[in-house]
């Protein structure tokens, strides 16, 4: 791609030659854009593994009885599927890939505040991943507790828990370091003139997320260490026989893991808040309201973890406190939806692939959010907890929310990242197939859950057969869609047409640098005078 | 925003004082376990731990001399953690 020289004749970050050659030029590069791509490739690889595990589980569930695997294998599958999808994909997800790549560019900086720490985060991420995966091949066999590692089972199961828990611990460090890096970067490295309220919304969402990463992740770190201490040293934190309390484990786990769901969704909302104004060619509606709701979600999100434990035997006071707080957190989420929709109102919309992803994001996110309220109400929760309804809820909101936003961001920023344009026809076909597959796969799970089908079983009774057939076929369609999308993107990254500097007419800073950007992004650091979405 | 904390080179005396305070508080938190405080046991332990953390943050880690923004950040984190602990005890105290 020798054509991609900046106006001052610098090579792009893809061609830049530093101290190392070949793969070392990537795995030892501290350039925030290369680190972002390292994460992209790692996450894509794990996603393919996780998706295949998911597909195999759906093939087991296509009809009652044992089809392709027995109960122990199935338990191992949903555990590994959950660990991969949550800890290796959606938690690092948008911040590690698009945050690393675009945060410095969008705030007019040459890199993040601590480039080496940034590379260290990726190395820790890979180390954690390897440690987690060794649990599959060594010791007592694949862990079977589910990604939540609930006590007391997690200190009783003969399966190989220690590597899984240690790996998750290491992954936590990677997440904390990324968060710390972003907080410092945003505080100290904004371009001259970029006051807090001139900062685009994706950096804002990364800022709120970074605080969650820094404050909440240590709690799960300590909790995982407590499991290790319990298993190896017999210290009674959670084991009643040793004077511990199993519900304490659930508290500690969800004190992290509920805020963690906001680590997943806030950057996704940030990316959507970039895509919608660009393709509506209009200022975002309620810029400050979106910021306020981002901060409010991050803050209130700390105090609702108990809604995962309504049936575990908490006190009544705790039950209704958590239920009320859970309902409160839905308000800022709704504010954002109203803002996005109002931005599109009377806009001259440019219907392109990223926009399709953004509107379908809003659709599935709303279904996920409303089902969250159904689960947040005490009476209905008792009926629905640990059924397929919960599985539907979090897939709609995590896969439908974070996943759709990830693909949307991918199609939005692809020309900037690779300097090439993808085939829009195939991208749209991929999106449509994926969307149809998604709704077919997870939609019936709402019904199955209400009808009483529990989660985390390899088998079910005959009455649930119909819904499961539809759902399993949905999985096949969805995988086909994902295949089309990934094949199209990979092919276009190599052979696609050259991309223009600003193919969508965006006005945030990343569209003002060449595609792909040069090593240090800007020849001259820009001076910011206007707000980020000023289309006037 | 620039890093205009006050210049600060603290004498060794301060470090020794911090160490002494930490040791005394540690001894205290061991000593109180011999008194039966019921549900207040955890509260007392947490208060002593907070005091230790504050001494370290303010004097040993020089929060005292730094830009006020860092103190605000730490205060905000403390506030979040305290709220989380209080809410957790809505379960334990009313079970
Ligand atoms: C409108 C806001 C939301 C509400 C009211 C809500 C409510 C709930 C409730 C009550 C549960 C527990 C169900 C049960 O086990 O009985 C739950 C589970 C879950 N939610 Fe949400 N939720 C919301 C948003 C989100 C978001 C934004 C995410 C992630 C991006 C998310 C991810 C999850 C996950 C992963 C689980 C299942 C965890 C497990 O047991 O494996 N939720 N949600
Ligand atoms: Cu939650």
XYZ file of C-alpha atoms and ligand atoms in Angstrom:
675
model
C 0.000 0.000 0.000
C 2.755 2.392 -0.878
C 0.137 4.897 -2.095
C -0.964 5.627 1.442
C 1.315 8.493 2.220
C 0.192 11.419 4.254
C 0.362 14.905 2.743
C 3.761 15.340 4.352
C 4.950 12.052 2.845
C 4.924 9.879 5.970
C 4.098 6.172 5.648
C 0.881 4.885 7.245
C 0.923 2.998 10.524
C 0.487 -0.249 8.569
C 3.697 0.203 6.586
C 5.779 1.998 9.127
C 9.052 0.155 9.768
C 10.334 0.280 13.316
C 12.937 -1.694 15.181
C 11.404 -5.123 14.546
C 10.354 -7.070 11.465
C 7.554 -9.427 10.595
C 5.225 -10.456 13.394
C 7.517 -8.813 15.952
C 6.749 -5.461 14.374
C 3.239 -6.053 15.705
C 3.544 -7.925 18.974
C 6.235 -5.539 20.212
C 4.707 -2.377 18.794
C 3.558 0.237 21.258
C 1.635 2.170 18.596
C -1.937 2.386 19.869
C -3.284 1.509 16.419
C -1.243 -1.659 16.118
C -2.184 -2.659 19.670
C -5.817 -2.134 18.700
C -5.412 -4.468 15.742
C -3.645 -7.073 17.881
C -6.751 -7.113 20.028
C -8.969 -7.242 16.955
C -7.298 -10.361 15.604
C -7.197 -12.073 19.003
C -10.832 -11.282 19.682
C -11.929 -12.430 16.228
C -10.113 -15.743 16.707
C -11.704 -16.347 20.094
C -15.072 -15.296 18.723
C -14.925 -18.005 16.074
C -14.102 -20.607 18.759
C -16.841 -19.365 21.087
C -19.403 -19.256 18.291
C -18.635 -22.836 17.250
C -19.139 -23.963 20.865
C -22.478 -22.151 20.873
C -23.525 -23.748 17.591
C -22.646 -27.215 18.903
C -24.748 -26.626 22.021
C -27.685 -25.632 19.847
C -27.189 -28.813 17.813
C -27.390 -30.813 21.030
C -30.639 -29.025 21.885
C -32.231 -29.464 18.466
C -34.233 -32.411 19.797
C -34.785 -34.047 23.184
C -32.410 -36.745 24.358
C -28.717 -37.039 23.757
C -27.735 -35.997 20.235
C -24.088 -35.122 19.969
C -22.867 -34.773 23.557
C -23.642 -35.909 27.077
C -24.289 -33.790 30.176
C -20.684 -33.417 31.334
C -19.489 -32.283 27.914
C -22.417 -29.884 27.658
C -21.577 -28.397 31.064
C -17.984 -27.922 29.953
C -19.184 -26.318 26.719
C -21.414 -23.674 28.274
C -18.725 -22.866 30.826
C -16.044 -22.357 28.197
C -18.471 -20.575 25.868
C -19.374 -18.142 28.668
C -15.790 -17.553 29.767
C -14.619 -16.903 26.213
C -17.523 -14.681 25.259
C -17.573 -12.636 28.466
C -13.961 -12.395 29.620
C -12.152 -12.667 26.294
C -14.537 -10.894 23.966
C -17.171 -8.490 25.212
C -15.320 -7.109 28.243
C -12.187 -6.074 26.331
C -14.297 -5.717 23.136
C -14.870 -2.182 21.996
C -12.456 -0.391 24.375
C -9.505 -2.622 23.547
C -10.064 -2.617 19.792
C -11.733 0.652 18.825
C -10.859 2.503 22.012
C -7.178 1.840 21.506
C -7.337 2.694 17.861
C -9.585 5.740 17.954
C -9.489 7.302 21.404
C -6.167 9.115 20.811
C -7.189 10.169 17.312
C -10.616 11.405 18.383
C -9.189 13.599 21.118
C -6.327 14.836 18.960
C -3.431 12.984 20.606
C -0.507 11.078 19.134
C -0.885 7.997 21.329
C -2.306 6.929 24.679
C -0.646 8.224 27.828
C 1.290 5.008 28.542
C 2.002 3.186 25.280
C 4.105 0.464 26.897
C 1.507 -0.232 29.540
C -0.919 -0.510 26.670
C 1.121 -3.217 24.990
C 1.506 -4.897 28.388
C -2.292 -5.062 28.628
C -2.420 -7.067 25.415
C 0.298 -9.416 26.621
C -1.545 -9.946 29.896
C -4.700 -10.561 27.926
C -2.988 -13.274 25.880
C -1.379 -14.777 28.980
C -4.737 -14.876 30.750
C -6.340 -16.463 27.709
C -3.687 -19.168 27.517
C -4.009 -19.921 31.238
C -7.799 -20.145 30.964
C -7.534 -22.475 27.998
C -5.063 -24.831 29.696
C -7.906 -25.705 32.068
C -9.423 -27.596 29.134
C -6.539 -29.967 28.603
C -5.039 -30.616 32.015
C -5.976 -31.850 35.495
C -9.498 -33.016 36.226
C -10.979 -31.954 32.885
C -12.833 -28.867 31.646
C -14.472 -26.747 34.381
C -18.234 -27.188 34.583
C -19.436 -24.407 36.876
C -20.608 -21.896 34.280
C -18.781 -18.604 33.772
C -20.056 -17.424 37.175
C -17.981 -19.944 39.216
C -20.679 -20.045 41.906
C -19.729 -21.315 45.348
C -20.189 -23.853 46.878
C -19.909 -25.857 43.653
C -16.753 -24.090 42.506
C -14.768 -25.401 45.463
C -16.289 -28.875 45.279
C -16.142 -29.761 41.601
C -13.340 -32.166 40.719
C -12.818 -30.378 37.409
C -9.888 -28.146 36.739
C -10.961 -24.874 38.319
C -7.629 -23.322 39.266
C -6.371 -22.415 35.791
C -9.766 -21.022 34.803
C -9.962 -18.823 37.881
C -6.300 -17.768 37.694
C -6.711 -16.915 34.028
C -9.750 -14.770 34.766
C -7.687 -13.036 37.452
C -4.934 -12.187 34.964
C -7.481 -10.967 32.427
C -8.761 -8.620 35.116
C -5.347 -6.999 35.314
C -5.312 -6.416 31.603
C -8.678 -4.705 31.891
C -7.595 -2.505 34.809
C -4.482 -1.336 32.954
C -6.483 -0.403 29.874
C -8.909 1.558 32.039
C -6.145 3.385 33.871
C -4.452 4.265 30.614
C -7.633 5.700 29.155
C -8.451 7.783 32.230
C -5.024 9.410 32.181
C -5.111 9.835 28.404
C -8.451 11.603 28.513
C -7.511 13.843 31.408
C -4.121 14.897 30.111
C -3.925 14.518 26.363
C -6.914 16.226 24.786
C -5.962 18.597 21.988
C -5.877 22.306 22.813
C -9.404 23.683 22.832
C -11.061 20.315 23.364
C -12.854 21.026 26.623
C -14.796 18.206 28.275
C -17.957 19.253 26.489
C -16.278 19.375 23.123
C -15.186 15.758 23.413
C -16.993 13.256 21.154
C -19.315 10.711 22.765
C -17.262 7.586 22.101
C -14.351 8.937 24.214
C -16.886 9.974 26.839
C -18.257 6.450 27.005
C -14.708 5.094 27.263
C -14.055 7.462 30.133
C -17.047 6.238 32.142
C -16.170 2.635 31.289
C -12.564 3.098 32.349
C -13.669 4.123 35.819
C -15.747 0.975 36.128
C -12.778 -1.095 34.996
C -10.541 0.501 37.575
C -12.929 0.414 40.536
C -14.888 -2.790 40.017
C -12.346 -5.220 38.571
C -10.197 -5.492 41.727
C -13.251 -6.818 43.553
C -13.589 -9.807 41.265
C -9.824 -10.231 41.428
C -9.963 -10.587 45.188
C -12.984 -12.878 44.939
C -11.204 -15.219 42.557
C -8.217 -15.273 44.904
C -10.614 -16.224 47.693
C -11.799 -19.231 45.671
C -8.198 -20.239 45.116
C -7.468 -19.873 48.858
C -10.550 -21.875 49.667
C -9.641 -24.694 47.291
C -5.965 -24.899 48.121
C -5.682 -23.735 51.742
C -9.134 -24.685 53.034
C -9.876 -21.187 54.307
C -13.606 -20.832 54.909
C -14.878 -17.824 53.016
C -17.784 -19.420 51.218
C -17.972 -22.961 52.546
C -20.559 -23.216 55.347
C -18.737 -26.248 56.757
C -15.786 -23.939 57.434
C -17.937 -21.071 58.706
C -18.251 -19.309 55.359
C -21.269 -18.040 53.464
C -21.990 -19.106 49.856
C -24.178 -16.055 49.283
C -21.181 -13.854 50.063
C -19.629 -15.298 46.911
C -22.623 -14.230 44.871
C -22.450 -10.736 46.344
C -18.764 -10.359 45.582
C -19.059 -11.862 42.121
C -21.944 -9.640 41.040
C -20.523 -6.496 42.666
C -18.051 -6.786 39.817
C -20.030 -8.577 37.183
C -23.027 -6.314 37.090
C -20.863 -3.211 36.554
C -19.025 -5.395 34.048
C -22.157 -5.569 31.920
C -21.850 -1.793 31.693
C -18.216 -2.193 30.702
C -19.697 -4.130 27.814
C -22.570 -1.861 26.866
C -21.354 1.722 27.481
C -18.670 1.747 24.771
C -21.195 0.089 22.477
C -23.605 2.952 23.114
C -20.705 5.337 22.497
C -20.018 3.831 19.089
C -23.705 4.012 18.181
C -23.682 7.679 19.228
C -20.938 8.255 16.634
C -22.579 6.333 13.815
C -26.049 7.854 14.076
C -25.114 11.548 13.650
C -22.729 10.754 10.793
C -25.358 8.936 8.760
C -28.110 11.351 9.762
C -25.819 14.252 8.808
C -27.090 16.047 11.839
C -25.927 17.117 15.274
C -26.647 14.493 17.880
C -29.809 15.300 19.792
C -29.146 16.010 23.478
C -25.346 15.738 23.554
C -25.182 16.629 27.240
C -28.108 14.392 28.124
C -26.227 11.467 26.577
C -23.143 12.292 28.617
C -25.195 12.634 31.784
C -26.922 9.325 31.154
C -23.574 7.632 30.454
C -22.221 8.817 33.770
C -25.480 7.969 35.552
C -25.500 4.419 34.165
C -21.901 3.925 35.208
C -22.658 5.194 38.698
C -26.048 3.632 39.474
C -24.814 0.426 37.839
C -22.657 -0.190 40.900
C -25.651 -0.598 43.145
C -27.921 -3.075 41.410
C -25.913 -6.293 41.498
C -28.396 -8.003 43.818
C -30.890 -8.505 40.981
C -28.922 -11.615 40.058
C -29.605 -13.045 43.516
C -33.324 -12.552 44.060
C -33.904 -16.262 44.612
C -30.750 -16.966 46.602
C -32.209 -16.146 50.026
C -31.251 -12.524 50.624
C -33.117 -10.468 53.196
C -36.402 -8.841 52.203
C -34.964 -5.347 52.639
C -32.153 -6.172 50.241
C -34.634 -7.635 47.764
C -36.780 -4.572 47.316
C -33.842 -2.152 47.504
C -32.164 -3.945 44.618
C -35.385 -4.142 42.679
C -36.001 -0.385 42.954
C -32.409 0.457 42.050
C -32.631 -1.874 39.054
C -35.669 -0.026 37.762
C -33.824 3.271 38.182
C -30.978 2.193 35.942
C -33.359 1.663 33.050
C -34.114 5.403 32.935
C -30.757 6.627 31.610
C -30.754 3.771 29.084
C -34.111 4.955 27.807
C -32.837 8.537 27.604
C -30.200 7.433 25.150
C -32.688 5.620 22.965
C -34.856 8.736 22.799
C -31.820 10.801 21.864
C -30.783 8.486 19.049
C -34.272 8.344 17.629
C -34.638 12.123 17.892
C -31.345 12.557 16.045
C -32.799 10.630 13.114
C -36.002 12.647 13.146
C -36.283 14.709 9.941
C -32.690 13.873 9.045
C -31.568 13.126 5.500
C -30.400 9.656 6.299
C -27.616 8.024 4.347
C -28.568 4.339 4.364
C -25.283 2.466 4.612
C -24.186 -0.721 6.348
C -23.047 0.905 9.643
C -26.408 2.624 9.905
C -28.259 -0.689 9.482
C -26.219 -2.089 12.348
C -27.004 0.972 14.463
C -30.775 0.846 14.009
C -30.886 -2.907 14.533
C -28.817 -2.309 17.663
C -31.553 -0.014 18.990
C -34.205 -2.614 18.177
C -32.558 -5.578 19.903
C -31.240 -3.434 22.750
C -34.768 -2.303 23.570
C -36.067 -5.870 23.621
C -33.167 -6.827 25.863
C -33.732 -3.839 28.136
C -37.447 -4.426 28.542
C -36.894 -8.089 29.335
C -34.414 -6.862 31.955
C -37.246 -5.011 33.655
C -39.345 -8.171 33.640
C -36.449 -9.883 35.418
C -35.923 -6.930 37.736
C -39.410 -7.211 39.179
C -39.348 -9.491 42.205
C -42.465 -11.509 41.515
C -41.731 -12.330 37.876
C -38.086 -13.011 38.646
C -38.967 -15.932 40.881
C -40.673 -17.573 37.935
C -38.047 -16.705 35.320
C -34.727 -16.920 37.143
C -32.408 -19.565 35.690
C -34.725 -20.248 32.765
C -34.111 -19.659 29.082
C -35.750 -16.247 29.509
C -32.561 -15.047 31.191
C -30.504 -16.544 28.374
C -32.638 -14.634 25.882
C -32.360 -11.413 27.915
C -28.625 -11.311 28.067
C -28.038 -12.489 24.548
C -30.339 -9.787 23.242
C -28.521 -7.184 25.248
C -24.927 -8.438 25.152
C -24.778 -10.082 21.737
C -27.495 -7.870 20.268
C -26.198 -4.765 22.003
C -22.443 -5.058 22.265
C -22.119 -7.509 19.368
C -24.172 -5.438 16.923
C -22.374 -2.271 17.986
C -19.037 -4.024 17.471
C -19.976 -5.030 13.939
C -21.423 -1.571 13.336
C -18.214 0.069 14.534
C -16.240 -2.370 12.400
C -18.130 -1.345 9.267
C -18.008 2.329 10.222
C -14.289 2.576 10.903
C -13.083 -0.161 8.543
C -12.005 2.245 5.760
C -10.052 4.283 8.291
C -8.369 1.271 9.887
C -7.364 -0.574 6.721
C -7.421 2.192 4.142
C -9.688 0.032 1.991
C -13.398 -0.122 1.403
C -15.491 -3.265 1.803
C -18.062 -4.581 -0.608
C -21.261 -2.894 0.591
C -23.567 -5.410 -1.116
C -22.103 -8.380 0.712
C -21.900 -6.384 3.921
C -25.642 -5.715 3.736
C -26.461 -9.324 2.914
C -24.297 -10.397 5.856
C -26.068 -7.967 8.169
C -29.544 -9.115 7.090
C -28.697 -12.810 7.423
C -27.142 -12.216 10.806
C -30.097 -10.188 12.018
C -32.663 -12.773 10.897
C -30.573 -15.550 12.423
C -30.221 -13.622 15.656
C -33.929 -13.042 16.188
C -34.758 -16.634 15.199
C -32.132 -17.992 17.561
C -32.887 -15.983 20.684
C -36.525 -14.919 20.215
C -37.991 -18.376 20.992
C -35.953 -18.524 24.198
C -38.227 -15.896 25.749
C -41.166 -18.164 25.155
C -39.294 -21.287 26.261
C -38.252 -19.581 29.493
C -41.764 -18.424 30.298
C -42.966 -21.953 29.602
C -40.452 -23.145 32.196
C -37.446 -24.515 30.330
C -34.413 -24.157 32.628
C -30.991 -23.046 31.395
C -27.759 -25.069 31.527
C -29.243 -28.541 30.813
C -28.255 -30.680 27.832
C -31.739 -32.183 27.581
C -35.398 -31.187 27.931
C -38.886 -32.647 27.907
C -40.902 -33.026 24.708
C -43.104 -29.913 25.226
C -40.138 -27.648 24.574
C -39.242 -29.299 21.272
C -40.929 -26.813 18.907
C -39.254 -23.684 20.229
C -35.897 -25.405 20.285
C -36.102 -26.483 16.652
C -36.713 -22.883 15.572
C -33.948 -21.649 17.840
C -31.403 -24.189 16.582
C -32.148 -23.292 12.966
C -31.671 -19.665 13.908
C -28.184 -20.575 15.109
C -27.329 -21.980 11.692
C -28.576 -18.842 9.932
C -26.675 -16.616 12.347
C -23.426 -18.500 11.834
C -23.903 -18.230 8.074
C -24.359 -14.467 8.462
C -21.271 -14.155 10.638
C -19.341 -16.147 8.039
C -20.409 -13.789 5.244
C -19.528 -10.720 7.287
C -16.106 -11.937 8.356
C -15.193 -13.295 4.903
C -16.225 -10.022 3.273
C -14.209 -7.942 5.738
C -11.098 -10.095 5.547
C -11.190 -10.170 1.762
C -11.758 -6.412 1.571
C -8.953 -5.651 3.999
C -6.595 -7.281 1.513
C -8.118 -6.650 -1.907
C -10.687 -3.894 -1.323
C -10.738 -0.626 -3.239
C -8.721 2.209 -1.765
C -10.787 4.116 0.742
C -11.181 7.863 0.732
C -10.087 9.853 3.747
C -13.677 10.534 4.710
C -16.076 8.154 2.948
C -19.111 8.879 5.158
C -18.751 12.623 5.625
C -18.026 12.319 9.342
C -16.744 15.372 11.180
C -15.015 14.001 14.248
C -11.212 14.151 14.165
C -10.524 10.627 12.924
C -11.979 11.610 9.539
C -9.515 14.448 9.236
C -6.454 12.214 9.136
C -5.475 10.008 6.176
C -6.829 6.462 5.786
C -4.962 4.587 7.189
C -3.481 7.135 9.603
C 0.288 7.733 9.839
C 2.299 6.544 12.826
C 1.633 9.518 15.081
C -1.757 10.357 13.623
C -1.374 14.096 13.125
C 1.257 16.140 11.336
C 0.152 18.982 13.522
C -2.046 18.686 16.598
C -5.359 20.331 15.718
C -6.880 23.245 17.629
C -10.471 22.535 18.499
C -12.954 25.364 18.252
C -16.273 23.668 17.486
C -18.321 20.972 19.204
C -17.871 17.417 17.888
C -21.115 17.144 15.898
C -21.416 20.639 14.498
C -22.773 20.049 10.980
C -23.701 23.704 10.453
C -4.553 21.134 33.731
C -0.971 20.965 34.907
C 0.742 19.171 37.698
C 1.054 22.109 40.099
C 1.263 20.203 43.349
C 3.277 21.890 46.098
C 6.967 20.982 46.119
C 7.450 18.323 48.717
C 10.386 16.442 50.098
C 9.291 14.912 53.354
C 11.765 13.970 56.100
C 12.242 10.325 57.088
C 10.540 11.149 60.361
C 7.231 11.196 58.501
C 7.713 7.729 57.099
C 8.535 6.396 60.520
C 5.440 8.059 61.932
C 3.321 6.424 59.208
C 4.851 3.058 60.019
C 4.170 3.553 63.717
C 0.536 4.508 63.117
C 0.052 1.469 60.871
C 1.551 -0.873 63.452
C -0.552 0.567 66.249
C -3.741 0.303 64.210
C -2.891 -3.267 63.263
C -2.354 -4.185 66.874
C -5.637 -2.491 67.697
C -7.568 -4.428 65.071
C -6.169 -7.670 66.455
C -6.944 -6.593 70.010
C -10.613 -5.708 69.356
C -11.340 -9.231 68.189
C -11.238 -10.263 71.852
C -14.232 -8.021 72.563
C -17.612 -9.422 71.500
C -19.133 -6.657 69.364
C -21.757 -8.670 67.507
C -22.640 -7.188 64.136
C -20.310 -4.258 64.827
C -17.250 -6.508 64.488
C -17.059 -5.975 60.755
C -17.750 -2.250 61.070
C -14.864 -1.785 63.485
C -12.515 -3.827 61.323
C -13.480 -1.803 58.268
C -13.082 1.521 60.066
C -9.608 0.620 61.244
C -8.672 -0.548 57.756
C -10.000 2.696 56.294
C -7.946 4.719 58.736
C -4.833 2.817 57.711
C -5.563 3.290 54.026
C -6.089 7.011 54.537
C -2.800 7.434 56.377
C -0.992 5.678 53.552
C -2.777 7.647 50.849
C -2.482 11.063 52.411
C 0.989 10.990 53.917
C 2.912 8.142 52.365
C 1.559 8.566 48.842
C 1.546 12.374 49.112
C -2.065 12.984 48.262
C -1.782 15.891 50.679
C 0.632 17.767 48.425
C -0.959 16.897 45.100
C -3.481 18.631 42.948
C -6.940 18.585 44.519
C -8.368 16.588 41.579
C -6.610 13.438 42.831
C -8.169 13.796 46.270
C -11.555 14.224 44.639
C -11.042 11.056 42.616
C -9.993 9.070 45.665
C -12.897 10.445 47.693
C -15.287 9.420 44.932
C -13.898 5.900 44.837
C -14.114 5.654 48.639
C -17.701 6.833 48.519
C -18.607 4.167 45.948
C -16.990 1.393 47.934
C -18.669 2.520 51.160
C -22.054 2.564 49.441
C -21.448 -0.932 48.098
C -20.595 -2.216 51.560
C -23.612 -0.520 53.133
C -25.912 -2.050 50.536
C -24.376 -5.492 51.079
C -25.250 -5.174 54.735
C -28.874 -4.526 53.873
C -28.807 -8.256 53.234
C -26.766 -9.461 56.207
C -28.374 -7.276 58.871
C -31.977 -8.005 57.912
C -31.786 -11.718 57.159
C -32.395 -2.123 31.380
C -31.407 -2.556 32.051
C -31.267 -3.988 32.604
C -32.016 -4.618 33.541
C -33.193 -4.036 34.266
C -31.456 -5.951 33.717
C -31.915 -6.904 34.602
C -31.381 -8.173 34.746
C -31.769 -9.112 35.751
C -32.828 -8.850 36.812
C -31.030 -10.252 35.584
C -31.065 -11.510 36.434
C -31.985 -12.522 35.923
C -31.930 -13.782 36.721
O -30.892 -14.459 36.723
O -32.955 -14.089 37.347
C -30.174 -10.033 34.471
C -29.276 -10.960 33.980
C -28.257 -10.636 33.097
N -28.095 -9.426 32.460
Fe -29.317 -7.820 32.602
N -30.410 -6.106 32.874
C -30.255 -4.924 32.192
C -29.279 -4.629 31.290
C -28.242 -5.471 30.984
C -27.118 -5.088 30.188
C -26.899 -3.710 29.598
C -26.332 -6.186 30.079
C -25.016 -6.361 29.348
C -24.526 -5.609 28.441
C -26.952 -7.251 30.822
C -26.415 -8.515 30.968
C -26.934 -9.499 31.733
C -26.335 -10.808 31.887
C -25.020 -11.275 31.256
C -27.174 -11.536 32.726
C -27.071 -13.003 33.110
C -25.993 -13.391 33.994
C -26.015 -14.882 34.274
O -26.722 -15.296 35.185
O -25.323 -15.638 33.570
N -28.122 -6.795 31.346
N -30.395 -8.747 33.979
Cu -27.083 -7.277 36.375
